[in-house]
Amino acid sequence: MIVVTGAAGFIASALVSRLNAANFNDVVVVDNFSVEKKLRNLEGKKLREYVDREDFFTWLDAHHAQVEFVFHLGARTDTAEMDPAVFDLLNLNYSKQMWRACCQYQLPLVYASSAATYGDGTLGYTDTDAALFPLYRPLNPYGESKNDFDNWALAQAEKPYFWAGLKFFNVYGPNEYHKGRMASVVLHAFNQIQQDGSMTLFKSHNPDYVDGGQMRDFVYVKDVVEVCFFLLHHRKDSGIYNLGSGTARTFMDLALNTFEAMGRPADIYFKDTPEDIRDKYQYYTQADMQKLKSIGYPNAFASLEEGIRDYVQQYLLPERYY
């Protein structure tokens, strides 16, 4: 059995699809299944069992001998949530409990970290020097919770025989439809263009960047789950890895490609970045991907053009799930 936590969510449900495509059908999905708008992400998938996240560790005590691998992708990911206690409970302490259980039962573990750990990027976006991790200053409690767990994991004397933390950059793609404000800019662009025929981007409040010239490392969710699938079989070279495309692109690039994929003429406007996030706004992110490549990851990552075209034409326009 393969355990996937956060399984009704965006990245985890896409991973379940990838596992099913490779005939891994004994998948145990763990989540808070009371959130109905997420449940469509699991429709039609081949699953062994649903386990509520509150019951998971009791379930694992009884079934650990049948578990082959754990993907711990469940987390509270709302960067607008300002209550650290929420993140301490769901992101930090639950993950510590997962780590200890995987040590106890000798289970390999892949868990979700985040590029939010890097803060404003002053110290760069490299995953090769773990000594820098305690120096990062995330810009919100979500990023702090992920950074706190990364540092805690690295400090542990007892570790799972194989483990990997994945610092996700700006992931976009099918099955994020339930995320509301926290969905990718690609989905927001698509919805705005469908409704109004136009797209609004934030103005730049940094003289080094033109309006729409703010840059992010956008990574397609299908590439993210390919890395997870690779690690399922690799099971060596434990550590923390960046997971982005390795190429920063502008929001203007994103908007223009969304218009093109939809077959619509570009019509783009700008508005001020809200003051409550202006001082925490990242103008540039780009994952250094050499560490993952150095352990033998063989696949190229989709370009922004390729990813948006697939997302829009294969999923958003026909209203499909992955």
mmCIF file of C-alpha atoms in Angstrom:
data_model
loop_
_atom_site.group_PDB
_atom_site.id
_atom_site.type_symbol
_atom_site.label_atom_id
_atom_site.label_comp_id
_atom_site.label_asym_id
_atom_site.label_seq_id
_atom_site.Cartn_x
_atom_site.Cartn_y
_atom_site.Cartn_z
ATOM 1 C CA MET A 1 0.000 0.000 0.000
ATOM 2 C CA ILE A 2 1.065 3.573 -0.690
ATOM 3 C CA VAL A 3 -0.160 6.284 1.682
ATOM 4 C CA VAL A 4 -0.900 9.764 0.319
ATOM 5 C CA THR A 5 -1.892 12.467 2.810
ATOM 6 C CA GLY A 6 -3.748 15.578 1.740
ATOM 7 C CA ALA A 7 -5.055 13.263 -0.952
ATOM 8 C CA ALA A 8 -8.199 15.252 -1.799
ATOM 9 C CA GLY A 9 -6.077 18.336 -2.404
ATOM 10 C CA PHE A 10 -4.333 19.639 -5.493
ATOM 11 C CA ILE A 11 -0.894 18.046 -5.803
ATOM 12 C CA ALA A 12 -1.726 14.892 -3.862
ATOM 13 C CA SER A 13 -4.780 14.022 -5.988
ATOM 14 C CA ALA A 14 -2.671 14.514 -9.118
ATOM 15 C CA LEU A 15 -0.115 12.116 -7.612
ATOM 16 C CA VAL A 16 -2.851 9.539 -7.019
ATOM 17 C CA SER A 17 -3.718 9.767 -10.738
ATOM 18 C CA ARG A 18 -0.071 9.216 -11.650
ATOM 19 C CA LEU A 19 0.155 6.211 -9.345
ATOM 20 C CA ASN A 20 -3.019 4.715 -10.815
ATOM 21 C CA ALA A 21 -1.633 5.222 -14.332
ATOM 22 C CA ALA A 22 1.313 3.011 -13.317
ATOM 23 C CA ASN A 23 -1.056 0.376 -11.840
ATOM 24 C CA PHE A 24 -0.470 1.346 -8.228
ATOM 25 C CA ASN A 25 -4.058 0.865 -7.086
ATOM 26 C CA ASP A 26 -3.581 0.009 -3.401
ATOM 27 C CA VAL A 27 -3.508 3.691 -2.495
ATOM 28 C CA VAL A 28 -4.610 4.748 0.990
ATOM 29 C CA VAL A 29 -5.834 8.336 0.923
ATOM 30 C CA VAL A 30 -5.664 10.469 4.056
ATOM 31 C CA ASP A 31 -7.363 13.840 4.473
ATOM 32 C CA ASN A 32 -10.173 15.755 6.131
ATOM 33 C CA PHE A 33 -12.895 14.452 3.844
ATOM 34 C CA SER A 34 -15.559 16.799 5.214
ATOM 35 C CA VAL A 35 -14.506 19.494 2.709
ATOM 36 C CA GLU A 36 -16.896 18.542 -0.072
ATOM 37 C CA LYS A 37 -15.521 20.845 -2.758
ATOM 38 C CA LYS A 38 -12.270 18.838 -2.753
ATOM 39 C CA LEU A 39 -13.833 15.402 -3.114
ATOM 40 C CA ARG A 40 -14.258 15.593 -6.898
ATOM 41 C CA ASN A 41 -10.452 15.410 -7.114
ATOM 42 C CA LEU A 42 -10.703 11.741 -6.102
ATOM 43 C CA GLU A 43 -13.660 10.703 -8.243
ATOM 44 C CA GLY A 44 -12.907 7.800 -10.561
ATOM 45 C CA LYS A 45 -9.583 6.955 -8.954
ATOM 46 C CA LYS A 46 -8.615 3.461 -7.825
ATOM 47 C CA LEU A 47 -8.206 3.562 -4.049
ATOM 48 C CA ARG A 48 -7.689 1.023 -1.285
ATOM 49 C CA GLU A 49 -9.084 2.995 1.638
ATOM 50 C CA TYR A 50 -10.080 6.438 2.921
ATOM 51 C CA VAL A 51 -8.615 7.332 6.327
ATOM 52 C CA ASP A 52 -9.447 10.544 8.190
ATOM 53 C CA ARG A 53 -6.312 12.442 9.129
ATOM 54 C CA GLU A 54 -7.324 12.372 12.820
ATOM 55 C CA ASP A 55 -7.428 8.561 12.719
ATOM 56 C CA PHE A 56 -4.342 7.980 10.595
ATOM 57 C CA PHE A 57 -1.728 7.138 13.216
ATOM 58 C CA THR A 58 -4.045 4.626 14.889
ATOM 59 C CA TRP A 59 -4.661 3.126 11.440
ATOM 60 C CA LEU A 60 -0.907 3.014 10.757
ATOM 61 C CA ASP A 61 -0.218 1.190 14.016
ATOM 62 C CA ALA A 62 -2.519 -1.560 12.790
ATOM 63 C CA HIS A 63 -1.484 -1.661 9.113
ATOM 64 C CA HIS A 64 2.162 -0.534 8.919
ATOM 65 C CA ALA A 65 3.378 -3.961 7.788
ATOM 66 C CA GLN A 66 1.427 -3.553 4.539
ATOM 67 C CA VAL A 67 2.596 0.021 3.838
ATOM 68 C CA GLU A 68 5.361 0.443 1.271
ATOM 69 C CA PHE A 69 5.751 4.236 1.038
ATOM 70 C CA VAL A 70 4.371 7.454 2.534
ATOM 71 C CA PHE A 71 3.796 10.687 0.626
ATOM 72 C CA HIS A 72 2.965 13.308 3.250
ATOM 73 C CA LEU A 73 1.550 16.134 1.131
ATOM 74 C CA GLY A 74 -1.211 17.279 3.458
ATOM 75 C CA ALA A 75 -0.797 20.750 4.950
ATOM 76 C CA ARG A 76 -2.524 24.038 5.577
ATOM 77 C CA THR A 77 -1.261 26.096 2.643
ATOM 78 C CA ASP A 78 -3.108 29.403 3.102
ATOM 79 C CA THR A 79 -0.421 32.097 3.010
ATOM 80 C CA ALA A 80 -3.003 34.663 4.155
ATOM 81 C CA GLU A 81 -3.627 32.780 7.420
ATOM 82 C CA MET A 82 -1.810 34.671 10.175
ATOM 83 C CA ASP A 83 -2.470 32.415 13.190
ATOM 84 C CA PRO A 84 0.737 30.450 13.869
ATOM 85 C CA ALA A 85 -1.171 27.985 16.054
ATOM 86 C CA VAL A 86 -2.993 26.658 12.978
ATOM 87 C CA PHE A 87 0.298 25.893 11.264
ATOM 88 C CA ASP A 88 1.896 24.497 14.418
ATOM 89 C CA LEU A 89 -0.912 21.959 14.646
ATOM 90 C CA LEU A 90 -1.292 20.908 11.009
ATOM 91 C CA ASN A 91 2.096 21.590 9.404
ATOM 92 C CA LEU A 92 4.675 21.268 12.154
ATOM 93 C CA ASN A 93 3.431 18.906 14.867
ATOM 94 C CA TYR A 94 1.509 16.541 12.565
ATOM 95 C CA SER A 95 4.593 16.283 10.354
ATOM 96 C CA LYS A 96 6.787 15.514 13.356
ATOM 97 C CA GLN A 97 4.396 12.726 14.308
ATOM 98 C CA MET A 98 4.554 11.410 10.731
ATOM 99 C CA TRP A 99 8.357 11.478 10.768
ATOM 100 C CA ARG A 100 8.522 9.551 14.059
ATOM 101 C CA ALA A 101 6.043 6.965 12.809
ATOM 102 C CA CYS A 102 8.074 6.420 9.625
ATOM 103 C CA CYS A 103 11.203 5.989 11.754
ATOM 104 C CA GLN A 104 9.437 3.532 14.045
ATOM 105 C CA TYR A 105 8.094 1.397 11.203
ATOM 106 C CA GLN A 106 11.024 1.935 8.769
ATOM 107 C CA LEU A 107 8.879 3.514 6.073
ATOM 108 C CA PRO A 108 10.288 5.749 3.337
ATOM 109 C CA LEU A 109 8.862 9.273 3.476
ATOM 110 C CA VAL A 110 8.485 12.119 0.989
ATOM 111 C CA TYR A 111 6.993 15.282 2.455
ATOM 112 C CA ALA A 112 5.927 18.667 1.126
ATOM 113 C CA SER A 113 8.077 21.653 1.970
ATOM 114 C CA SER A 114 7.771 24.968 0.115
ATOM 115 C CA ALA A 115 9.717 27.693 -1.636
ATOM 116 C CA ALA A 116 7.994 30.007 0.869
ATOM 117 C CA THR A 117 10.806 28.958 3.227
ATOM 118 C CA TYR A 118 13.203 31.168 1.218
ATOM 119 C CA GLY A 119 11.443 34.388 2.216
ATOM 120 C CA ASP A 120 12.330 37.336 0.009
ATOM 121 C CA GLY A 121 15.110 35.374 -1.695
ATOM 122 C CA THR A 122 17.932 37.510 -0.335
ATOM 123 C CA LEU A 123 19.956 34.372 0.375
ATOM 124 C CA GLY A 124 19.114 32.829 -2.981
ATOM 125 C CA TYR A 125 17.136 29.722 -3.882
ATOM 126 C CA THR A 126 19.683 26.955 -3.524
ATOM 127 C CA ASP A 127 18.943 23.682 -1.726
ATOM 128 C CA THR A 128 22.549 22.517 -1.549
ATOM 129 C CA ASP A 129 23.673 24.258 1.644
ATOM 130 C CA ALA A 130 21.503 23.155 4.550
ATOM 131 C CA ALA A 131 23.536 25.418 6.828
ATOM 132 C CA LEU A 132 21.653 28.343 5.292
ATOM 133 C CA PHE A 133 18.204 26.995 6.135
ATOM 134 C CA PRO A 134 18.074 28.412 9.698
ATOM 135 C CA LEU A 135 18.987 31.837 8.274
ATOM 136 C CA TYR A 136 15.959 32.068 5.972
ATOM 137 C CA ARG A 137 13.274 34.501 7.027
ATOM 138 C CA PRO A 138 9.920 33.407 5.570
ATOM 139 C CA LEU A 139 7.412 36.176 4.942
ATOM 140 C CA ASN A 140 4.382 34.531 6.571
ATOM 141 C CA PRO A 141 3.460 31.903 9.193
ATOM 142 C CA TYR A 142 2.907 29.277 6.484
ATOM 143 C CA GLY A 143 6.497 29.639 5.265
ATOM 144 C CA GLU A 144 7.749 29.669 8.849
ATOM 145 C CA SER A 145 5.997 26.383 9.604
ATOM 146 C CA LYS A 146 7.585 24.711 6.586
ATOM 147 C CA ASN A 147 11.023 26.096 7.400
ATOM 148 C CA ASP A 148 10.688 25.047 11.028
ATOM 149 C CA PHE A 149 9.960 21.473 10.004
ATOM 150 C CA ASP A 150 12.813 21.351 7.480
ATOM 151 C CA ASN A 151 15.244 22.438 10.170
ATOM 152 C CA TRP A 152 13.757 20.053 12.732
ATOM 153 C CA ALA A 153 14.056 17.132 10.291
ATOM 154 C CA LEU A 154 17.684 17.902 9.483
ATOM 155 C CA ALA A 155 18.517 18.042 13.200
ATOM 156 C CA GLN A 156 17.076 14.608 14.007
ATOM 157 C CA ALA A 157 19.471 11.830 14.935
ATOM 158 C CA GLU A 158 16.881 9.234 13.927
ATOM 159 C CA LYS A 159 15.640 9.449 10.361
ATOM 160 C CA PRO A 160 13.594 7.231 8.026
ATOM 161 C CA TYR A 161 15.903 5.020 5.946
ATOM 162 C CA PHE A 162 14.903 7.180 2.982
ATOM 163 C CA TRP A 163 13.318 10.609 3.189
ATOM 164 C CA ALA A 164 12.980 13.681 0.997
ATOM 165 C CA GLY A 165 11.501 17.113 1.559
ATOM 166 C CA LEU A 166 10.340 18.875 -1.608
ATOM 167 C CA LYS A 167 10.379 22.668 -1.735
ATOM 168 C CA PHE A 168 7.504 23.289 -4.146
ATOM 169 C CA PHE A 169 7.709 26.536 -6.108
ATOM 170 C CA ASN A 170 4.639 28.020 -7.897
ATOM 171 C CA VAL A 171 2.702 24.905 -8.866
ATOM 172 C CA TYR A 172 -0.208 25.186 -11.290
ATOM 173 C CA GLY A 173 -2.432 22.712 -13.069
ATOM 174 C CA PRO A 174 -5.594 20.582 -12.930
ATOM 175 C CA ASN A 175 -7.278 19.723 -9.609
ATOM 176 C CA GLU A 176 -6.579 23.107 -8.012
ATOM 177 C CA TYR A 177 -10.143 24.237 -8.720
ATOM 178 C CA HIS A 178 -11.183 24.200 -5.038
ATOM 179 C CA LYS A 179 -8.381 26.475 -3.833
ATOM 180 C CA GLY A 180 -10.129 29.824 -4.277
ATOM 181 C CA ARG A 181 -7.814 32.744 -3.582
ATOM 182 C CA MET A 182 -4.860 30.371 -3.161
ATOM 183 C CA ALA A 183 -5.185 28.888 -6.661
ATOM 184 C CA SER A 184 -2.488 29.614 -9.221
ATOM 185 C CA VAL A 185 -2.422 32.798 -11.279
ATOM 186 C CA VAL A 186 -3.066 30.632 -14.356
ATOM 187 C CA LEU A 187 -6.465 29.575 -13.018
ATOM 188 C CA HIS A 188 -7.310 33.144 -11.962
ATOM 189 C CA ALA A 189 -6.279 34.382 -15.413
ATOM 190 C CA PHE A 190 -8.437 31.773 -17.145
ATOM 191 C CA ASN A 191 -11.478 32.640 -15.015
ATOM 192 C CA GLN A 192 -11.056 36.394 -15.567
ATOM 193 C CA ILE A 193 -10.634 35.981 -19.307
ATOM 194 C CA GLN A 194 -13.668 33.702 -19.519
ATOM 195 C CA GLN A 195 -15.793 36.201 -17.598
ATOM 196 C CA ASP A 196 -14.516 39.597 -18.776
ATOM 197 C CA GLY A 197 -12.344 38.949 -21.821
ATOM 198 C CA SER A 198 -9.484 40.685 -19.997
ATOM 199 C CA MET A 199 -6.877 40.038 -17.300
ATOM 200 C CA THR A 200 -5.673 42.273 -14.457
ATOM 201 C CA LEU A 201 -2.141 41.991 -13.052
ATOM 202 C CA PHE A 202 -0.498 43.721 -10.121
ATOM 203 C CA LYS A 203 1.555 46.794 -10.843
ATOM 204 C CA SER A 204 5.213 46.692 -9.886
ATOM 205 C CA HIS A 205 6.188 48.747 -6.849
ATOM 206 C CA ASN A 206 9.861 47.945 -7.376
ATOM 207 C CA PRO A 207 11.782 50.167 -9.804
ATOM 208 C CA ASP A 208 13.813 47.177 -11.002
ATOM 209 C CA TYR A 209 10.714 45.524 -12.503
ATOM 210 C CA VAL A 210 8.201 46.860 -15.026
ATOM 211 C CA ASP A 211 4.485 46.240 -14.501
ATOM 212 C CA GLY A 212 3.916 42.566 -15.236
ATOM 213 C CA GLY A 213 7.653 41.941 -15.133
ATOM 214 C CA GLN A 214 7.607 40.325 -11.697
ATOM 215 C CA MET A 215 9.057 36.826 -12.061
ATOM 216 C CA ARG A 216 8.224 33.424 -10.604
ATOM 217 C CA ASP A 217 9.309 29.859 -11.114
ATOM 218 C CA PHE A 218 6.037 28.347 -12.342
ATOM 219 C CA VAL A 219 6.049 24.525 -12.381
ATOM 220 C CA TYR A 220 3.367 22.313 -13.901
ATOM 221 C CA VAL A 221 1.773 19.846 -11.489
ATOM 222 C CA LYS A 222 2.417 16.924 -13.861
ATOM 223 C CA ASP A 223 6.161 17.591 -13.513
ATOM 224 C CA VAL A 224 5.813 17.729 -9.726
ATOM 225 C CA VAL A 225 4.203 14.310 -9.562
ATOM 226 C CA GLU A 226 6.808 12.863 -11.951
ATOM 227 C CA VAL A 227 9.474 13.813 -9.400
ATOM 228 C CA CYS A 228 7.446 12.154 -6.640
ATOM 229 C CA PHE A 229 7.118 9.028 -8.797
ATOM 230 C CA PHE A 230 10.879 9.017 -9.434
ATOM 231 C CA LEU A 231 11.580 9.175 -5.687
ATOM 232 C CA LEU A 232 9.172 6.283 -5.051
ATOM 233 C CA HIS A 233 11.599 4.084 -6.979
ATOM 234 C CA HIS A 234 14.887 5.888 -6.204
ATOM 235 C CA ARG A 235 14.849 5.603 -2.377
ATOM 236 C CA LYS A 236 18.352 6.883 -1.778
ATOM 237 C CA ASP A 237 20.114 10.268 -1.523
ATOM 238 C CA SER A 238 17.900 11.509 1.297
ATOM 239 C CA GLY A 239 17.617 15.254 1.760
ATOM 240 C CA ILE A 240 15.722 18.421 0.912
ATOM 241 C CA TYR A 241 15.216 19.272 -2.766
ATOM 242 C CA ASN A 242 13.889 22.209 -4.730
ATOM 243 C CA LEU A 243 11.005 21.386 -7.026
ATOM 244 C CA GLY A 244 10.451 24.089 -9.612
ATOM 245 C CA SER A 245 10.937 24.298 -13.343
ATOM 246 C CA GLY A 246 14.327 25.933 -12.875
ATOM 247 C CA THR A 247 13.295 28.910 -15.042
ATOM 248 C CA ALA A 248 11.789 32.189 -13.844
ATOM 249 C CA ARG A 249 9.103 33.679 -16.084
ATOM 250 C CA THR A 250 7.137 36.917 -15.875
ATOM 251 C CA PHE A 251 3.478 37.311 -15.024
ATOM 252 C CA MET A 252 3.121 38.997 -18.414
ATOM 253 C CA ASP A 253 4.396 35.776 -20.042
ATOM 254 C CA LEU A 254 1.829 33.827 -18.055
ATOM 255 C CA ALA A 255 -1.041 36.120 -19.026
ATOM 256 C CA LEU A 256 -0.154 36.212 -22.728
ATOM 257 C CA ASN A 257 0.172 32.425 -22.880
ATOM 258 C CA THR A 258 -3.206 31.984 -21.207
ATOM 259 C CA PHE A 259 -4.880 34.262 -23.758
ATOM 260 C CA GLU A 260 -3.158 32.362 -26.572
ATOM 261 C CA ALA A 261 -4.147 28.938 -25.233
ATOM 262 C CA MET A 262 -7.750 30.135 -25.018
ATOM 263 C CA GLY A 263 -7.674 31.573 -28.513
ATOM 264 C CA ARG A 264 -8.488 35.049 -27.209
ATOM 265 C CA PRO A 265 -6.884 38.424 -28.029
ATOM 266 C CA ALA A 266 -4.741 39.755 -25.173
ATOM 267 C CA ASP A 267 -6.331 42.528 -23.091
ATOM 268 C CA ILE A 268 -4.299 43.225 -19.931
ATOM 269 C CA TYR A 269 -4.759 45.865 -17.237
ATOM 270 C CA PHE A 270 -2.832 46.664 -14.067
ATOM 271 C CA LYS A 271 -3.837 47.529 -10.505
ATOM 272 C CA ASP A 272 -1.878 48.415 -7.370
ATOM 273 C CA THR A 273 -0.604 45.536 -5.274
ATOM 274 C CA PRO A 274 -2.689 45.533 -2.050
ATOM 275 C CA GLU A 275 -0.885 47.360 0.721
ATOM 276 C CA ASP A 276 -1.298 44.476 3.183
ATOM 277 C CA ILE A 277 0.933 42.240 1.043
ATOM 278 C CA ARG A 278 3.071 44.850 -0.703
ATOM 279 C CA ASP A 279 5.985 44.678 1.742
ATOM 280 C CA LYS A 280 5.929 40.844 1.604
ATOM 281 C CA TYR A 281 5.736 40.538 -2.151
ATOM 282 C CA GLN A 282 8.356 38.435 -3.950
ATOM 283 C CA TYR A 283 9.558 39.934 -7.224
ATOM 284 C CA TYR A 284 11.739 37.007 -8.289
ATOM 285 C CA THR A 285 11.910 33.280 -7.559
ATOM 286 C CA GLN A 286 13.846 30.630 -9.448
ATOM 287 C CA ALA A 287 14.633 27.140 -8.228
ATOM 288 C CA ASP A 288 18.191 25.892 -8.460
ATOM 289 C CA MET A 289 17.474 22.377 -9.743
ATOM 290 C CA GLN A 290 21.029 20.979 -9.883
ATOM 291 C CA LYS A 291 20.693 18.926 -6.705
ATOM 292 C CA LEU A 292 17.751 16.907 -8.031
ATOM 293 C CA LYS A 293 19.475 16.413 -11.381
ATOM 294 C CA SER A 294 22.653 15.301 -9.611
ATOM 295 C CA ILE A 295 20.910 12.238 -8.141
ATOM 296 C CA GLY A 296 19.804 11.122 -11.595
ATOM 297 C CA TYR A 297 16.406 12.726 -12.195
ATOM 298 C CA PRO A 298 16.183 12.374 -15.988
ATOM 299 C CA ASN A 299 13.136 14.315 -17.135
ATOM 300 C CA ALA A 300 12.931 17.794 -18.617
ATOM 301 C CA PHE A 301 10.350 20.174 -17.177
ATOM 302 C CA ALA A 302 7.525 21.600 -19.245
ATOM 303 C CA SER A 303 8.002 25.167 -20.427
ATOM 304 C CA LEU A 304 5.405 27.697 -19.321
ATOM 305 C CA GLU A 305 4.007 27.639 -22.856
ATOM 306 C CA GLU A 306 3.655 23.844 -22.843
ATOM 307 C CA GLY A 307 2.198 23.650 -19.352
ATOM 308 C CA ILE A 308 -0.389 26.384 -19.837
ATOM 309 C CA ARG A 309 -1.462 24.991 -23.214
ATOM 310 C CA ASP A 310 -2.018 21.526 -21.729
ATOM 311 C CA TYR A 311 -3.791 22.877 -18.638
ATOM 312 C CA VAL A 312 -6.108 25.215 -20.524
ATOM 313 C CA GLN A 313 -6.935 23.032 -23.515
ATOM 314 C CA GLN A 314 -7.038 19.593 -21.886
ATOM 315 C CA TYR A 315 -8.549 20.495 -18.504
ATOM 316 C CA LEU A 316 -9.921 24.019 -18.061
ATOM 317 C CA LEU A 317 -11.840 24.441 -21.311
ATOM 318 C CA PRO A 318 -13.401 20.929 -21.217
ATOM 319 C CA GLU A 319 -13.837 21.199 -17.389
ATOM 320 C CA ARG A 320 -11.865 18.017 -16.671
ATOM 321 C CA TYR A 321 -10.038 16.703 -13.638
ATOM 322 C CA TYR A 322 -6.683 14.911 -13.716
#
